[in-house]
């Protein structure tokens, strides 16, 4: 049986163990963070030995380098895939270059003066979305409804970025798409593999909330996307060269755009994906192991 190392023990780990086990792939957890890791010496590497393939490179890149060396296996999504997807501005630029529609976006690289921010947003209509370039799960994303509120958000970012340990000091200013429907499409080995619509409860929307992140209490329900939607998801994965990818789409009126991608996507219940989802995922894992 093939041994697959997975560095998360959250939802995805529990959901994939059974289906992949039925397909001859043993899924085992390798703890990559919030622990001590031996980086040199002759200590027994029993917990890291005997694996054939890794699923997705660890989210913490520093620890990941050690775990990667200890495991010494190919990854379905390696370090470069994770870094590529994490850079929101880089993703949008790459997709725009090949004609994949994206929201109108400007990247601001701190530190900049107030005049630069005012100039960057001068051609936008309010409200606008402000988001850190490399955060996940909707962390730090805010809507600015006028110039004063925008500059207030920027003041906060400047305060955070003043700490020298902050790695990525860039952020995005992006057009706001009102009443947009929020989808996460999955692409496995270059092909669309199913999608969910993420939606906040009605009372949350009525109270003014608008970020449909599952980690912020939104529900994810299976949805049949039109052909143009899964075509965009496949084109996005192809443009980025990432085999296993979550692609976030917003639909507002006649517009359908790719907003972000995730090379570490959470896998939902199998009923929310195409019937052959796990067959294709197992095939991708096996081919990766054979590299």
mmCIF file of C-alpha atoms in Angstrom:
data_model
loop_
_atom_site.group_PDB
_atom_site.id
_atom_site.type_symbol
_atom_site.label_atom_id
_atom_site.label_comp_id
_atom_site.label_asym_id
_atom_site.label_seq_id
_atom_site.Cartn_x
_atom_site.Cartn_y
_atom_site.Cartn_z
ATOM 1 C CA UNK A 1 0.000 0.000 0.000
ATOM 2 C CA UNK A 2 1.228 3.503 -0.869
ATOM 3 C CA UNK A 3 1.970 5.699 2.166
ATOM 4 C CA UNK A 4 0.866 9.338 1.882
ATOM 5 C CA UNK A 5 2.162 11.956 4.343
ATOM 6 C CA UNK A 6 -0.329 14.668 5.252
ATOM 7 C CA UNK A 7 0.769 17.580 7.447
ATOM 8 C CA UNK A 8 -2.739 18.590 8.477
ATOM 9 C CA UNK A 9 -4.941 16.588 10.832
ATOM 10 C CA UNK A 10 -8.034 18.759 10.355
ATOM 11 C CA UNK A 11 -11.118 18.223 8.161
ATOM 12 C CA UNK A 12 -9.355 17.134 4.974
ATOM 13 C CA UNK A 13 -7.316 14.450 6.769
ATOM 14 C CA UNK A 14 -10.375 12.829 8.295
ATOM 15 C CA UNK A 15 -12.382 12.968 5.073
ATOM 16 C CA UNK A 16 -9.787 11.470 2.731
ATOM 17 C CA UNK A 17 -8.488 8.614 4.880
ATOM 18 C CA UNK A 18 -11.322 6.207 4.104
ATOM 19 C CA UNK A 19 -11.787 6.873 0.375
ATOM 20 C CA UNK A 20 -8.051 6.878 -0.360
ATOM 21 C CA UNK A 21 -7.512 3.810 1.838
ATOM 22 C CA UNK A 22 -10.066 1.964 -0.280
ATOM 23 C CA UNK A 23 -7.900 2.853 -3.274
ATOM 24 C CA UNK A 24 -4.675 1.493 -1.805
ATOM 25 C CA UNK A 25 -3.299 4.710 -0.299
ATOM 26 C CA UNK A 26 -2.636 4.845 3.445
ATOM 27 C CA UNK A 27 -3.002 8.439 4.699
ATOM 28 C CA UNK A 28 -0.876 9.227 7.758
ATOM 29 C CA UNK A 29 -0.407 12.448 9.696
ATOM 30 C CA UNK A 30 3.054 13.995 10.016
ATOM 31 C CA UNK A 31 3.078 16.814 12.526
ATOM 32 C CA UNK A 32 4.941 19.803 11.067
ATOM 33 C CA UNK A 33 4.310 22.636 13.538
ATOM 34 C CA UNK A 34 3.947 23.499 17.219
ATOM 35 C CA UNK A 35 6.609 20.989 18.191
ATOM 36 C CA UNK A 36 10.386 20.568 18.144
ATOM 37 C CA UNK A 37 12.029 19.206 15.000
ATOM 38 C CA UNK A 38 15.503 17.703 14.858
ATOM 39 C CA UNK A 39 17.476 19.348 12.058
ATOM 40 C CA UNK A 40 20.814 17.544 12.433
ATOM 41 C CA UNK A 41 22.406 14.529 14.125
ATOM 42 C CA UNK A 42 21.754 10.810 14.124
ATOM 43 C CA UNK A 43 18.366 10.764 15.809
ATOM 44 C CA UNK A 44 15.906 8.137 14.628
ATOM 45 C CA UNK A 45 13.728 9.453 11.801
ATOM 46 C CA UNK A 46 11.181 6.686 12.267
ATOM 47 C CA UNK A 47 8.213 9.037 12.145
ATOM 48 C CA UNK A 48 9.388 10.423 8.796
ATOM 49 C CA UNK A 49 10.627 7.228 7.195
ATOM 50 C CA UNK A 50 8.908 4.902 4.744
ATOM 51 C CA UNK A 51 6.628 7.418 3.027
ATOM 52 C CA UNK A 52 6.169 7.355 -0.738
ATOM 53 C CA UNK A 53 4.584 10.749 -1.375
ATOM 54 C CA UNK A 54 3.440 13.929 0.389
ATOM 55 C CA UNK A 55 0.065 15.575 -0.132
ATOM 56 C CA UNK A 56 0.613 19.324 0.214
ATOM 57 C CA UNK A 57 3.736 21.119 1.413
ATOM 58 C CA UNK A 58 3.415 22.384 5.020
ATOM 59 C CA UNK A 59 1.782 25.778 5.489
ATOM 60 C CA UNK A 60 4.691 27.064 7.592
ATOM 61 C CA UNK A 61 7.547 27.217 5.127
ATOM 62 C CA UNK A 62 10.377 27.267 7.680
ATOM 63 C CA UNK A 63 9.210 24.083 9.386
ATOM 64 C CA UNK A 64 8.303 22.737 5.968
ATOM 65 C CA UNK A 65 11.910 22.816 4.814
ATOM 66 C CA UNK A 66 12.903 20.503 7.665
ATOM 67 C CA UNK A 67 9.939 18.165 7.228
ATOM 68 C CA UNK A 68 10.532 18.069 3.471
ATOM 69 C CA UNK A 69 14.157 17.066 3.969
ATOM 70 C CA UNK A 70 13.258 14.397 6.531
ATOM 71 C CA UNK A 71 10.505 12.894 4.394
ATOM 72 C CA UNK A 72 12.429 13.140 1.121
ATOM 73 C CA UNK A 73 9.345 12.529 -1.012
ATOM 74 C CA UNK A 74 7.669 14.286 -3.948
ATOM 75 C CA UNK A 75 4.605 16.392 -3.112
ATOM 76 C CA UNK A 76 1.303 16.561 -4.989
ATOM 77 C CA UNK A 77 1.573 20.318 -4.401
ATOM 78 C CA UNK A 78 5.110 21.294 -3.498
ATOM 79 C CA UNK A 79 6.619 24.440 -2.065
ATOM 80 C CA UNK A 80 6.509 26.369 -5.343
ATOM 81 C CA UNK A 81 2.827 25.620 -5.859
ATOM 82 C CA UNK A 82 1.987 26.815 -2.352
ATOM 83 C CA UNK A 83 4.045 29.992 -2.785
ATOM 84 C CA UNK A 84 2.541 30.698 -6.210
ATOM 85 C CA UNK A 85 -1.032 30.415 -4.978
ATOM 86 C CA UNK A 86 -0.391 32.341 -1.767
ATOM 87 C CA UNK A 87 0.661 35.441 -3.732
ATOM 88 C CA UNK A 88 -2.775 36.825 -4.609
ATOM 89 C CA UNK A 89 -1.426 39.644 -6.775
ATOM 90 C CA UNK A 90 0.891 37.293 -8.645
ATOM 91 C CA UNK A 91 -2.010 34.923 -9.323
ATOM 92 C CA UNK A 92 -4.248 37.696 -10.638
ATOM 93 C CA UNK A 93 -1.464 39.048 -12.858
ATOM 94 C CA UNK A 94 -0.789 35.590 -14.298
ATOM 95 C CA UNK A 95 -4.476 34.962 -14.967
ATOM 96 C CA UNK A 96 -5.027 38.381 -16.511
ATOM 97 C CA UNK A 97 -2.088 37.744 -18.837
ATOM 98 C CA UNK A 98 -3.850 34.712 -20.351
ATOM 99 C CA UNK A 99 -7.281 36.322 -20.523
ATOM 100 C CA UNK A 100 -8.905 34.803 -17.436
ATOM 101 C CA UNK A 101 -11.288 37.468 -16.045
ATOM 102 C CA UNK A 102 -10.417 38.809 -12.582
ATOM 103 C CA UNK A 103 -11.631 41.733 -10.460
ATOM 104 C CA UNK A 104 -9.961 45.064 -11.161
ATOM 105 C CA UNK A 105 -7.079 45.189 -8.692
ATOM 106 C CA UNK A 106 -4.133 47.362 -7.672
ATOM 107 C CA UNK A 107 -1.250 46.079 -5.548
ATOM 108 C CA UNK A 108 0.342 48.464 -3.030
ATOM 109 C CA UNK A 109 3.799 47.656 -1.695
ATOM 110 C CA UNK A 110 4.422 49.286 1.676
ATOM 111 C CA UNK A 111 5.819 51.629 2.755
ATOM 112 C CA UNK A 112 4.159 54.261 0.534
ATOM 113 C CA UNK A 113 2.907 57.749 1.260
ATOM 114 C CA UNK A 114 -0.750 58.726 1.404
ATOM 115 C CA UNK A 115 -0.582 60.351 -2.029
ATOM 116 C CA UNK A 116 0.343 57.001 -3.583
ATOM 117 C CA UNK A 117 -2.703 55.340 -2.040
ATOM 118 C CA UNK A 118 -4.999 58.158 -3.188
ATOM 119 C CA UNK A 119 -3.613 57.903 -6.708
ATOM 120 C CA UNK A 120 -3.953 54.084 -6.724
ATOM 121 C CA UNK A 121 -7.664 54.283 -5.908
ATOM 122 C CA UNK A 122 -8.478 57.376 -7.962
ATOM 123 C CA UNK A 123 -10.139 55.457 -10.797
ATOM 124 C CA UNK A 124 -12.153 53.110 -8.535
ATOM 125 C CA UNK A 125 -15.726 53.557 -7.354
ATOM 126 C CA UNK A 126 -16.494 52.965 -3.695
ATOM 127 C CA UNK A 127 -16.808 50.698 -1.896
ATOM 128 C CA UNK A 128 -13.492 48.939 -2.498
ATOM 129 C CA UNK A 129 -12.056 45.805 -0.942
ATOM 130 C CA UNK A 130 -8.715 45.949 0.860
ATOM 131 C CA UNK A 131 -6.952 42.644 1.527
ATOM 132 C CA UNK A 132 -3.476 41.478 2.568
ATOM 133 C CA UNK A 133 -1.663 39.951 -0.369
ATOM 134 C CA UNK A 134 -0.813 36.639 1.253
ATOM 135 C CA UNK A 135 -3.295 36.005 4.081
ATOM 136 C CA UNK A 136 -5.875 33.206 4.020
ATOM 137 C CA UNK A 137 -9.384 32.431 5.275
ATOM 138 C CA UNK A 138 -10.521 36.021 4.787
ATOM 139 C CA UNK A 139 -8.212 37.317 7.525
ATOM 140 C CA UNK A 140 -7.631 41.070 7.293
ATOM 141 C CA UNK A 141 -10.062 41.621 4.406
ATOM 142 C CA UNK A 142 -12.075 44.835 4.771
ATOM 143 C CA UNK A 143 -14.426 47.028 2.743
ATOM 144 C CA UNK A 144 -13.756 50.774 2.528
ATOM 145 C CA UNK A 145 -16.813 52.882 1.709
ATOM 146 C CA UNK A 146 -15.010 56.195 1.172
ATOM 147 C CA UNK A 147 -11.525 57.681 1.132
ATOM 148 C CA UNK A 148 -11.452 58.318 4.877
ATOM 149 C CA UNK A 149 -12.284 54.723 5.739
ATOM 150 C CA UNK A 150 -9.764 53.485 3.161
ATOM 151 C CA UNK A 151 -6.992 55.596 4.673
ATOM 152 C CA UNK A 152 -7.994 54.367 8.129
ATOM 153 C CA UNK A 153 -7.548 50.750 7.007
ATOM 154 C CA UNK A 154 -4.221 51.678 5.414
ATOM 155 C CA UNK A 155 -3.112 53.316 8.688
ATOM 156 C CA UNK A 156 -3.744 50.016 10.432
ATOM 157 C CA UNK A 157 -1.777 48.112 7.787
ATOM 158 C CA UNK A 158 1.072 50.601 8.130
ATOM 159 C CA UNK A 159 1.116 49.937 11.869
ATOM 160 C CA UNK A 160 1.274 46.177 11.328
ATOM 161 C CA UNK A 161 3.876 46.483 8.583
ATOM 162 C CA UNK A 162 6.068 48.640 10.815
ATOM 163 C CA UNK A 163 7.201 45.468 12.559
ATOM 164 C CA UNK A 164 10.293 44.299 10.714
ATOM 165 C CA UNK A 165 9.371 40.633 11.168
ATOM 166 C CA UNK A 166 6.349 41.092 8.916
ATOM 167 C CA UNK A 167 7.198 39.250 5.730
ATOM 168 C CA UNK A 168 4.821 40.340 2.975
ATOM 169 C CA UNK A 169 4.045 44.052 3.356
ATOM 170 C CA UNK A 170 1.933 44.324 0.244
ATOM 171 C CA UNK A 171 -1.837 44.588 0.040
ATOM 172 C CA UNK A 172 -4.492 44.782 -2.643
ATOM 173 C CA UNK A 173 -7.149 47.352 -3.413
ATOM 174 C CA UNK A 174 -9.875 45.648 -5.402
ATOM 175 C CA UNK A 175 -13.241 46.486 -6.881
ATOM 176 C CA UNK A 176 -16.219 45.423 -4.796
ATOM 177 C CA UNK A 177 -18.804 43.236 -6.537
ATOM 178 C CA UNK A 178 -22.130 43.755 -4.734
ATOM 179 C CA UNK A 179 -24.466 40.805 -4.131
ATOM 180 C CA UNK A 180 -21.961 38.438 -5.685
ATOM 181 C CA UNK A 181 -22.375 34.675 -5.451
ATOM 182 C CA UNK A 182 -19.258 33.026 -4.024
ATOM 183 C CA UNK A 183 -18.022 29.652 -5.345
ATOM 184 C CA UNK A 184 -15.068 27.371 -4.666
ATOM 185 C CA UNK A 185 -14.325 25.093 -7.620
ATOM 186 C CA UNK A 186 -11.923 22.164 -7.285
ATOM 187 C CA UNK A 187 -9.511 21.181 -10.018
ATOM 188 C CA UNK A 188 -7.769 17.802 -9.834
ATOM 189 C CA UNK A 189 -5.076 16.906 -12.356
ATOM 190 C CA UNK A 190 -6.135 19.738 -14.644
ATOM 191 C CA UNK A 191 -9.845 18.931 -14.756
ATOM 192 C CA UNK A 192 -12.854 20.393 -12.949
ATOM 193 C CA UNK A 193 -13.867 18.098 -10.081
ATOM 194 C CA UNK A 194 -16.873 19.808 -8.486
ATOM 195 C CA UNK A 195 -17.788 22.992 -6.658
ATOM 196 C CA UNK A 196 -19.569 24.467 -3.667
ATOM 197 C CA UNK A 197 -21.368 27.736 -3.156
ATOM 198 C CA UNK A 198 -20.368 29.486 0.062
ATOM 199 C CA UNK A 199 -23.110 31.554 1.635
ATOM 200 C CA UNK A 200 -23.616 33.321 4.949
ATOM 201 C CA UNK A 201 -26.843 32.783 6.903
ATOM 202 C CA UNK A 202 -29.577 35.282 6.064
ATOM 203 C CA UNK A 203 -29.339 37.021 9.432
ATOM 204 C CA UNK A 204 -25.598 37.579 8.949
ATOM 205 C CA UNK A 205 -26.191 39.160 5.544
ATOM 206 C CA UNK A 206 -28.959 41.357 6.966
ATOM 207 C CA UNK A 207 -26.564 42.577 9.647
ATOM 208 C CA UNK A 208 -24.163 43.790 6.958
ATOM 209 C CA UNK A 209 -21.682 40.935 6.676
ATOM 210 C CA UNK A 210 -20.474 40.118 3.164
ATOM 211 C CA UNK A 211 -17.438 37.791 3.357
ATOM 212 C CA UNK A 212 -18.631 34.272 2.552
ATOM 213 C CA UNK A 213 -15.768 32.374 4.190
ATOM 214 C CA UNK A 214 -16.556 28.966 5.667
ATOM 215 C CA UNK A 215 -14.165 29.782 8.511
ATOM 216 C CA UNK A 216 -16.413 32.777 9.271
ATOM 217 C CA UNK A 217 -19.648 30.741 9.606
ATOM 218 C CA UNK A 218 -20.649 30.529 5.924
ATOM 219 C CA UNK A 219 -22.176 27.254 4.721
ATOM 220 C CA UNK A 220 -20.795 25.384 1.704
ATOM 221 C CA UNK A 221 -23.414 23.634 -0.436
ATOM 222 C CA UNK A 222 -22.831 21.582 -3.564
ATOM 223 C CA UNK A 223 -23.657 23.417 -6.766
ATOM 224 C CA UNK A 224 -23.707 22.666 -10.483
ATOM 225 C CA UNK A 225 -21.670 25.368 -12.157
ATOM 226 C CA UNK A 226 -22.183 26.355 -15.799
ATOM 227 C CA UNK A 227 -19.588 25.237 -18.304
ATOM 228 C CA UNK A 228 -17.982 28.690 -18.468
ATOM 229 C CA UNK A 229 -17.302 28.526 -14.710
ATOM 230 C CA UNK A 230 -15.457 25.239 -14.666
ATOM 231 C CA UNK A 231 -13.674 26.279 -17.842
ATOM 232 C CA UNK A 232 -12.317 29.306 -15.921
ATOM 233 C CA UNK A 233 -11.251 27.064 -13.042
ATOM 234 C CA UNK A 234 -9.373 24.722 -15.382
ATOM 235 C CA UNK A 235 -7.730 27.620 -17.210
ATOM 236 C CA UNK A 236 -6.613 29.105 -13.897
ATOM 237 C CA UNK A 237 -5.006 25.844 -12.774
ATOM 238 C CA UNK A 238 -3.329 25.432 -16.153
ATOM 239 C CA UNK A 239 -1.964 28.991 -16.132
ATOM 240 C CA UNK A 240 -0.463 28.475 -12.667
ATOM 241 C CA UNK A 241 0.766 24.954 -13.362
ATOM 242 C CA UNK A 242 -0.817 23.540 -10.179
ATOM 243 C CA UNK A 243 -2.292 20.020 -10.286
ATOM 244 C CA UNK A 244 -4.571 20.210 -7.259
ATOM 245 C CA UNK A 245 -6.205 23.603 -6.777
ATOM 246 C CA UNK A 246 -9.157 25.374 -5.222
ATOM 247 C CA UNK A 247 -10.326 28.246 -7.419
ATOM 248 C CA UNK A 248 -12.500 30.995 -5.922
ATOM 249 C CA UNK A 249 -15.072 32.532 -8.261
ATOM 250 C CA UNK A 250 -17.458 35.441 -7.855
ATOM 251 C CA UNK A 251 -20.557 35.808 -10.020
ATOM 252 C CA UNK A 252 -22.296 39.186 -10.119
ATOM 253 C CA UNK A 253 -24.855 39.769 -12.833
ATOM 254 C CA UNK A 254 -23.283 38.721 -16.122
ATOM 255 C CA UNK A 255 -19.753 38.825 -14.706
ATOM 256 C CA UNK A 256 -17.846 35.764 -13.553
ATOM 257 C CA UNK A 257 -14.333 36.328 -12.239
ATOM 258 C CA UNK A 258 -11.561 34.416 -10.492
ATOM 259 C CA UNK A 259 -10.668 36.186 -7.253
ATOM 260 C CA UNK A 260 -8.137 33.877 -5.586
ATOM 261 C CA UNK A 261 -6.725 30.364 -5.659
ATOM 262 C CA UNK A 262 -5.708 27.966 -2.908
ATOM 263 C CA UNK A 263 -3.055 25.272 -3.317
ATOM 264 C CA UNK A 264 -3.988 23.939 0.139
ATOM 265 C CA UNK A 265 -7.783 23.657 -0.309
ATOM 266 C CA UNK A 266 -9.965 21.946 2.263
ATOM 267 C CA UNK A 267 -11.715 18.873 0.852
ATOM 268 C CA UNK A 268 -15.427 18.825 1.619
ATOM 269 C CA UNK A 269 -17.833 15.869 1.729
ATOM 270 C CA UNK A 270 -17.548 13.586 -1.303
ATOM 271 C CA UNK A 271 -21.190 14.261 -2.222
ATOM 272 C CA UNK A 272 -20.199 17.819 -3.148
ATOM 273 C CA UNK A 273 -17.843 16.714 -5.917
ATOM 274 C CA UNK A 274 -17.917 14.757 -9.138
ATOM 275 C CA UNK A 275 -18.496 10.976 -8.678
ATOM 276 C CA UNK A 276 -14.939 10.133 -9.790
ATOM 277 C CA UNK A 277 -13.298 12.743 -7.538
ATOM 278 C CA UNK A 278 -11.395 10.247 -5.379
ATOM 279 C CA UNK A 279 -10.421 8.047 -8.336
ATOM 280 C CA UNK A 280 -8.808 11.058 -9.972
ATOM 281 C CA UNK A 281 -7.195 12.259 -6.750
ATOM 282 C CA UNK A 282 -5.762 8.783 -6.106
ATOM 283 C CA UNK A 283 -4.437 8.673 -9.667
ATOM 284 C CA UNK A 284 -2.718 12.035 -9.208
ATOM 285 C CA UNK A 285 -1.154 10.866 -5.925
ATOM 286 C CA UNK A 286 0.152 7.686 -7.550
ATOM 287 C CA UNK A 287 1.673 9.529 -10.500
ATOM 288 C CA UNK A 288 3.311 11.980 -8.128
ATOM 289 C CA UNK A 289 4.839 9.084 -6.163
ATOM 290 C CA UNK A 290 6.310 7.697 -9.378
ATOM 291 C CA UNK A 291 8.247 10.879 -10.202
#
